[in-house]
PDB file of C-alpha atoms in Angstrom:
ATOM      1  CA  MET A   1     -16.490  32.306  50.752  1.00 86.00           C
ATOM      2  CA  PHE A   2     -14.121  34.098  48.388  1.00 94.00           C
ATOM      3  CA  TYR A   3     -11.898  37.155  49.190  1.00 94.00           C
ATOM      4  CA  LYS A   4     -11.199  39.748  46.271  1.00 94.00           C
ATOM      5  CA  ASP A   5      -7.425  39.664  46.989  1.00 95.00           C
ATOM      6  CA  GLU A   6      -6.884  36.061  47.168  1.00 97.00           C
ATOM      7  CA  ARG A   7      -4.848  34.161  44.533  1.00 98.00           C
ATOM      8  CA  LEU A   8      -7.179  31.495  42.978  1.00 98.00           C
ATOM      9  CA  ALA A   9      -6.583  28.542  40.835  1.00 98.00           C
ATOM     10  CA  LEU A  10      -9.146  26.245  39.183  1.00 98.00           C
ATOM     11  CA  PHE A  11      -8.575  22.521  38.736  1.00 98.00           C
ATOM     12  CA  ILE A  12     -11.208  21.011  36.409  1.00 98.00           C
ATOM     13  CA  ASP A  13     -11.591  17.216  36.156  1.00 96.00           C
ATOM     14  CA  GLY A  14     -13.120  17.479  32.676  1.00 94.00           C
ATOM     15  CA  SER A  15     -15.019  14.169  32.514  1.00 91.00           C
ATOM     16  CA  ASN A  16     -16.318  14.435  36.098  1.00 95.00           C
ATOM     17  CA  LEU A  17     -17.620  18.032  35.634  1.00 96.00           C
ATOM     18  CA  TYR A  18     -19.266  17.055  32.234  1.00 93.00           C
ATOM     19  CA  ALA A  19     -21.048  14.171  33.980  1.00 93.00           C
ATOM     20  CA  ALA A  20     -22.300  16.322  36.860  1.00 96.00           C
ATOM     21  CA  ALA A  21     -23.616  19.085  34.621  1.00 95.00           C
ATOM     22  CA  LYS A  22     -25.222  16.518  32.264  1.00 94.00           C
ATOM     23  CA  ALA A  23     -26.876  14.856  35.297  1.00 95.00           C
ATOM     24  CA  LEU A  24     -28.340  18.381  36.105  1.00 96.00           C
ATOM     25  CA  GLY A  25     -29.484  18.926  32.527  1.00 93.00           C
ATOM     26  CA  PHE A  26     -27.207  21.764  31.339  1.00 94.00           C
ATOM     27  CA  ASP A  27     -23.764  22.366  29.658  1.00 94.00           C
ATOM     28  CA  ILE A  28     -20.986  24.474  31.062  1.00 95.00           C
ATOM     29  CA  ASP A  29     -20.042  27.716  29.328  1.00 96.00           C
ATOM     30  CA  TYR A  30     -16.503  27.930  30.090  1.00 96.00           C
ATOM     31  CA  LYS A  31     -16.029  31.557  29.047  1.00 96.00           C
ATOM     32  CA  LEU A  32     -18.680  32.298  31.727  1.00 96.00           C
ATOM     33  CA  LEU A  33     -16.961  30.047  34.163  1.00 97.00           C
ATOM     34  CA  ARG A  34     -13.687  31.742  33.941  1.00 97.00           C
ATOM     35  CA  GLN A  35     -15.313  35.080  34.106  1.00 96.00           C
ATOM     36  CA  GLU A  36     -17.097  34.145  37.316  1.00 97.00           C
ATOM     37  CA  PHE A  37     -13.966  33.019  39.157  1.00 97.00           C
ATOM     38  CA  MET A  38     -12.017  36.155  37.822  1.00 97.00           C
ATOM     39  CA  ARG A  39     -14.762  38.214  39.540  1.00 97.00           C
ATOM     40  CA  ARG A  40     -14.298  36.221  42.877  1.00 97.00           C
ATOM     41  CA  GLY A  41     -10.611  36.662  43.259  1.00 97.00           C
ATOM     42  CA  LYS A  42      -7.324  36.950  41.412  1.00 98.00           C
ATOM     43  CA  LEU A  43      -7.377  34.082  38.981  1.00 98.00           C
ATOM     44  CA  LEU A  44      -3.987  32.898  38.386  1.00 97.00           C
ATOM     45  CA  ARG A  45      -4.552  29.626  36.476  1.00 97.00           C
ATOM     46  CA  ALA A  46      -7.470  27.493  35.125  1.00 98.00           C
ATOM     47  CA  PHE A  47      -6.411  24.004  34.479  1.00 98.00           C
ATOM     48  CA  TYR A  48      -8.545  21.442  32.464  1.00 97.00           C
ATOM     49  CA  TYR A  49      -7.781  17.732  32.594  1.00 96.00           C
ATOM     50  CA  THR A  50      -8.973  15.259  30.048  1.00 93.00           C
ATOM     51  CA  ALA A  51      -7.985  12.120  28.286  1.00 89.00           C
ATOM     52  CA  LEU A  52      -8.224  12.088  24.450  1.00 87.00           C
ATOM     53  CA  LEU A  53      -8.806   9.133  22.124  1.00 80.00           C
ATOM     54  CA  GLU A  54      -6.070   9.017  19.572  1.00 75.00           C
ATOM     55  CA  ASN A  55      -6.311   7.420  16.114  1.00 71.00           C
ATOM     56  CA  VAL A  56      -9.907   8.400  15.595  1.00 70.00           C
ATOM     57  CA  GLU A  57     -11.078  10.551  12.938  1.00 70.00           C
ATOM     58  CA  TYR A  58     -13.296  12.800  14.883  1.00 72.00           C
ATOM     59  CA  SER A  59     -13.382  13.345  18.732  1.00 74.00           C
ATOM     60  CA  PRO A  60     -16.397  15.140  20.058  1.00 78.00           C
ATOM     61  CA  ILE A  61     -14.142  16.694  22.671  1.00 84.00           C
ATOM     62  CA  ARG A  62     -11.579  17.989  20.314  1.00 85.00           C
ATOM     63  CA  PRO A  63     -13.282  21.386  19.449  1.00 89.00           C
ATOM     64  CA  LEU A  64     -13.788  22.046  23.276  1.00 92.00           C
ATOM     65  CA  VAL A  65     -10.111  21.240  24.069  1.00 91.00           C
ATOM     66  CA  ASP A  66      -8.903  23.520  21.203  1.00 93.00           C
ATOM     67  CA  TRP A  67     -11.249  26.350  22.307  1.00 94.00           C
ATOM     68  CA  LEU A  68     -10.115  26.011  25.945  1.00 96.00           C
ATOM     69  CA  ASN A  69      -6.498  26.067  24.973  1.00 94.00           C
ATOM     70  CA  TYR A  70      -6.861  29.401  23.053  1.00 95.00           C
ATOM     71  CA  ASN A  71      -9.033  30.982  25.711  1.00 95.00           C
ATOM     72  CA  GLY A  72      -7.057  31.193  28.940  1.00 94.00           C
ATOM     73  CA  PHE A  73      -7.235  27.455  30.180  1.00 97.00           C
ATOM     74  CA  THR A  74      -4.071  25.386  30.748  1.00 96.00           C
ATOM     75  CA  MET A  75      -4.927  22.116  28.850  1.00 96.00           C
ATOM     76  CA  VAL A  76      -3.555  18.873  30.479  1.00 95.00           C
ATOM     77  CA  THR A  77      -4.365  15.884  28.225  1.00 91.00           C
ATOM     78  CA  LYS A  78      -3.133  12.420  27.714  1.00 89.00           C
ATOM     79  CA  PRO A  79      -4.098   9.564  25.331  1.00 86.00           C
ATOM     80  CA  ALA A  80      -7.082   7.510  26.521  1.00 84.00           C
ATOM     81  CA  LYS A  81      -6.390   3.757  26.567  1.00 80.00           C
ATOM     82  CA  GLU A  82      -9.000   1.515  24.864  1.00 77.00           C
ATOM     83  CA  TYR A  83      -9.624  -1.914  25.996  1.00 79.00           C
ATOM     84  CA  THR A  84     -12.157  -4.916  25.955  1.00 82.00           C
ATOM     85  CA  ASP A  85     -13.600  -5.968  29.369  1.00 81.00           C
ATOM     86  CA  SER A  86     -14.428  -9.590  30.407  1.00 85.00           C
ATOM     87  CA  GLN A  87     -17.807  -9.247  28.926  1.00 86.00           C
ATOM     88  CA  GLY A  88     -16.533  -8.182  25.475  1.00 85.00           C
ATOM     89  CA  ARG A  89     -17.474  -4.531  25.736  1.00 81.00           C
ATOM     90  CA  ARG A  90     -15.130  -1.909  24.555  1.00 76.00           C
ATOM     91  CA  LYS A  91     -14.103   0.492  27.338  1.00 73.00           C
ATOM     92  CA  VAL A  92     -12.064   3.730  27.536  1.00 72.00           C
ATOM     93  CA  LYS A  93      -9.904   4.559  30.378  1.00 76.00           C
ATOM     94  CA  GLY A  94      -8.271   7.912  30.846  1.00 78.00           C
ATOM     95  CA  ASN A  95      -7.819   8.785  34.513  1.00 85.00           C
ATOM     96  CA  MET A  96      -6.051  12.170  35.075  1.00 90.00           C
ATOM     97  CA  ASP A  97      -6.129  12.024  39.005  1.00 94.00           C
ATOM     98  CA  ILE A  98      -2.246  11.861  39.244  1.00 95.00           C
ATOM     99  CA  GLU A  99      -1.621  14.787  36.897  1.00 96.00           C
ATOM    100  CA  LEU A 100      -4.182  17.072  38.694  1.00 97.00           C
ATOM    101  CA  THR A 101      -2.764  16.215  42.056  1.00 97.00           C
ATOM    102  CA  VAL A 102       0.837  16.800  41.107  1.00 98.00           C
ATOM    103  CA  ASP A 103       0.057  20.251  39.497  1.00 98.00           C
ATOM    104  CA  ALA A 104      -2.039  21.241  42.599  1.00 98.00           C
ATOM    105  CA  MET A 105       0.814  20.226  44.921  1.00 98.00           C
ATOM    106  CA  GLU A 106       3.271  22.258  42.793  1.00 98.00           C
ATOM    107  CA  LEU A 107       1.050  25.361  42.570  1.00 98.00           C
ATOM    108  CA  ALA A 108       0.029  25.305  46.354  1.00 98.00           C
ATOM    109  CA  PRO A 109       2.910  27.643  47.712  1.00 98.00           C
ATOM    110  CA  ARG A 110       1.629  30.211  45.024  1.00 98.00           C
ATOM    111  CA  VAL A 111      -2.103  30.356  45.646  1.00 98.00           C
ATOM    112  CA  ASP A 112      -4.457  31.061  48.574  1.00 98.00           C
ATOM    113  CA  HIS A 113      -7.461  29.241  47.318  1.00 98.00           C
ATOM    114  CA  ILE A 114      -7.900  26.246  44.989  1.00 98.00           C
ATOM    115  CA  VAL A 115     -11.251  25.310  43.514  1.00 98.00           C
ATOM    116  CA  LEU A 116     -11.526  21.710  42.486  1.00 98.00           C
ATOM    117  CA  PHE A 117     -14.270  20.828  39.913  1.00 98.00           C
ATOM    118  CA  SER A 118     -14.854  17.197  40.768  1.00 97.00           C
ATOM    119  CA  GLY A 119     -16.703  15.041  43.072  1.00 97.00           C
ATOM    120  CA  ASP A 120     -14.182  12.137  43.015  1.00 97.00           C
ATOM    121  CA  GLY A 121     -13.440  10.917  46.513  1.00 97.00           C
ATOM    122  CA  ASP A 122      -9.876   9.884  45.494  1.00 96.00           C
ATOM    123  CA  PHE A 123      -9.086  13.640  45.758  1.00 98.00           C
ATOM    124  CA  ARG A 124      -9.852  13.668  49.554  1.00 98.00           C
ATOM    125  CA  PRO A 125      -6.064  13.172  50.496  1.00 98.00           C
ATOM    126  CA  LEU A 126      -5.155  15.979  47.993  1.00 98.00           C
ATOM    127  CA  VAL A 127      -7.495  18.359  49.711  1.00 98.00           C
ATOM    128  CA  GLU A 128      -6.239  17.408  53.127  1.00 98.00           C
ATOM    129  CA  SER A 129      -2.661  17.984  52.100  1.00 98.00           C
ATOM    130  CA  LEU A 130      -3.444  21.286  50.488  1.00 98.00           C
ATOM    131  CA  GLN A 131      -5.173  22.552  53.688  1.00 98.00           C
ATOM    132  CA  ARG A 132      -2.131  21.551  55.675  1.00 98.00           C
ATOM    133  CA  GLN A 133      -0.080  23.909  53.443  1.00 98.00           C
ATOM    134  CA  GLY A 134      -2.557  26.752  54.214  1.00 98.00           C
ATOM    135  CA  VAL A 135      -4.435  26.643  51.002  1.00 98.00           C
ATOM    136  CA  ARG A 136      -8.296  26.880  51.174  1.00 98.00           C
ATOM    137  CA  VAL A 137     -10.060  24.409  48.942  1.00 98.00           C
ATOM    138  CA  SER A 138     -13.552  24.684  47.520  1.00 98.00           C
ATOM    139  CA  VAL A 139     -15.126  21.723  45.725  1.00 98.00           C
ATOM    140  CA  VAL A 140     -17.601  22.128  42.952  1.00 98.00           C
ATOM    141  CA  SER A 141     -19.997  19.237  42.197  1.00 98.00           C
ATOM    142  CA  THR A 142     -23.603  18.149  42.997  1.00 97.00           C
ATOM    143  CA  ILE A 143     -25.620  16.450  45.537  1.00 97.00           C
ATOM    144  CA  ARG A 144     -28.844  17.189  43.716  1.00 96.00           C
ATOM    145  CA  SER A 145     -28.410  14.311  41.043  1.00 94.00           C
ATOM    146  CA  GLU A 146     -29.472  10.864  41.494  1.00 90.00           C
ATOM    147  CA  PRO A 147     -27.188   9.346  42.763  1.00 91.00           C
ATOM    148  CA  PRO A 148     -25.179  12.438  44.089  1.00 93.00           C
ATOM    149  CA  MET A 149     -21.993  13.014  41.933  1.00 95.00           C
ATOM    150  CA  ILE A 150     -19.829  13.877  44.946  1.00 97.00           C
ATOM    151  CA  ALA A 151     -18.112  11.463  47.377  1.00 97.00           C
ATOM    152  CA  ASP A 152     -19.271  12.276  51.084  1.00 97.00           C
ATOM    153  CA  GLU A 153     -15.647  12.149  52.263  1.00 98.00           C
ATOM    154  CA  LEU A 154     -14.520  14.786  49.688  1.00 98.00           C
ATOM    155  CA  ARG A 155     -17.394  17.042  50.516  1.00 98.00           C
ATOM    156  CA  ARG A 156     -16.672  16.830  54.298  1.00 98.00           C
ATOM    157  CA  GLN A 157     -12.983  17.427  53.821  1.00 98.00           C
ATOM    158  CA  ALA A 158     -13.225  20.661  51.588  1.00 98.00           C
ATOM    159  CA  ASP A 159     -13.351  24.037  53.273  1.00 98.00           C
ATOM    160  CA  ASN A 160     -16.403  24.927  51.082  1.00 98.00           C
ATOM    161  CA  PHE A 161     -18.773  22.869  48.937  1.00 98.00           C
ATOM    162  CA  ILE A 162     -20.221  24.676  45.976  1.00 98.00           C
ATOM    163  CA  GLU A 163     -23.432  23.086  44.563  1.00 97.00           C
ATOM    164  CA  LEU A 164     -23.054  23.034  40.797  1.00 97.00           C
ATOM    165  CA  ASP A 165     -26.769  23.378  40.291  1.00 97.00           C
ATOM    166  CA  GLU A 166     -26.564  26.686  42.105  1.00 96.00           C
ATOM    167  CA  LEU A 167     -23.915  27.991  39.428  1.00 97.00           C
ATOM    168  CA  LYS A 168     -26.232  26.954  36.547  1.00 95.00           C
ATOM    169  CA  GLU A 169     -27.758  30.516  36.011  1.00 95.00           C
ATOM    170  CA  VAL A 170     -24.107  31.889  36.038  1.00 95.00           C
ATOM    171  CA  ILE A 171     -22.054  29.410  34.038  1.00 96.00           C
ATOM    172  CA  GLY A 172     -24.636  27.268  32.455  1.00 93.00           C
ATOM    173  CA  ARG A 173     -26.243  26.994  28.943  1.00 87.00           C
ATOM    174  CA  PRO A 174     -29.068  24.723  27.534  1.00 80.00           C
ATOM    175  CA  PRO A 175     -27.475  21.333  26.466  1.00 77.00           C
ATOM    176  CA  ARG A 176     -26.728  21.058  22.776  1.00 69.00           C
ATOM    177  CA  GLU A 177     -28.598  18.518  20.766  1.00 61.00           C
ATOM    178  CA  THR A 178     -26.627  15.685  19.156  1.00 55.00           C
ATOM    179  CA  PRO A 179     -27.285  15.291  15.337  1.00 51.00           C
ATOM    180  CA  ALA A 180     -29.341  12.081  16.195  1.00 49.00           C
ATOM    181  CA  GLU A 181     -31.460  14.149  18.603  1.00 47.00           C
ATOM    182  CA  ARG A 182     -31.825  16.756  15.965  1.00 46.00           C
ATOM    183  CA  ASP A 183     -33.135  14.298  13.313  1.00 45.00           C
ATOM    184  CA  LEU A 184     -35.562  12.853  15.835  1.00 45.00           C
ATOM    185  CA  ALA A 185     -37.050  16.418  16.544  1.00 44.00           C
ATOM    186  CA  TYR A 186     -37.271  17.148  12.911  1.00 45.00           C
ATOM    187  CA  THR A 187     -39.088  13.933  12.042  1.00 43.00           C
ATOM    188  CA  ALA A 188     -41.321  13.855  15.021  1.00 43.00           C
ATOM    189  CA  PRO A 189     -45.021  14.620  14.021  1.00 43.00           C
TER     190      PRO A 189
END
């Protein structure tokens, strides 16, 4: 439930939203996403959180980060940390939970409604704290993927759960093929 006169802020956990949309078979059109929530209320801020690999020649997320930065989103980034796990596999770690939480707590006195794009159960205490401050919190994720991308405790805590799959027609676009997928399609008989 949204009210036209309420002050809104969007908090997008980039990697979590990407994984949820991918599990549902579509990509997010961020221009449409921003327009949709501008239509639902007075959008004050739209934050996007992601970790970036440094010292790599090309990062597939860099064009998106640049586009968002020039098109009304407040970008919050930090360097991702690379490490090798106990099985010798290369892993990347770039958790943005603390940055998102601090920003949401700072903005809480100036908004009526926060929309959190994440299914991460670690955000349940944040949602509870925002609610104690009088802020309504909607969470956008999906229960329609296998496994569901939202933690049950986060879904229960939120004032409103928005199923990402139901936003597909409004903010989605078909997934882009990778160069490898294009090559396979081209060479297939």
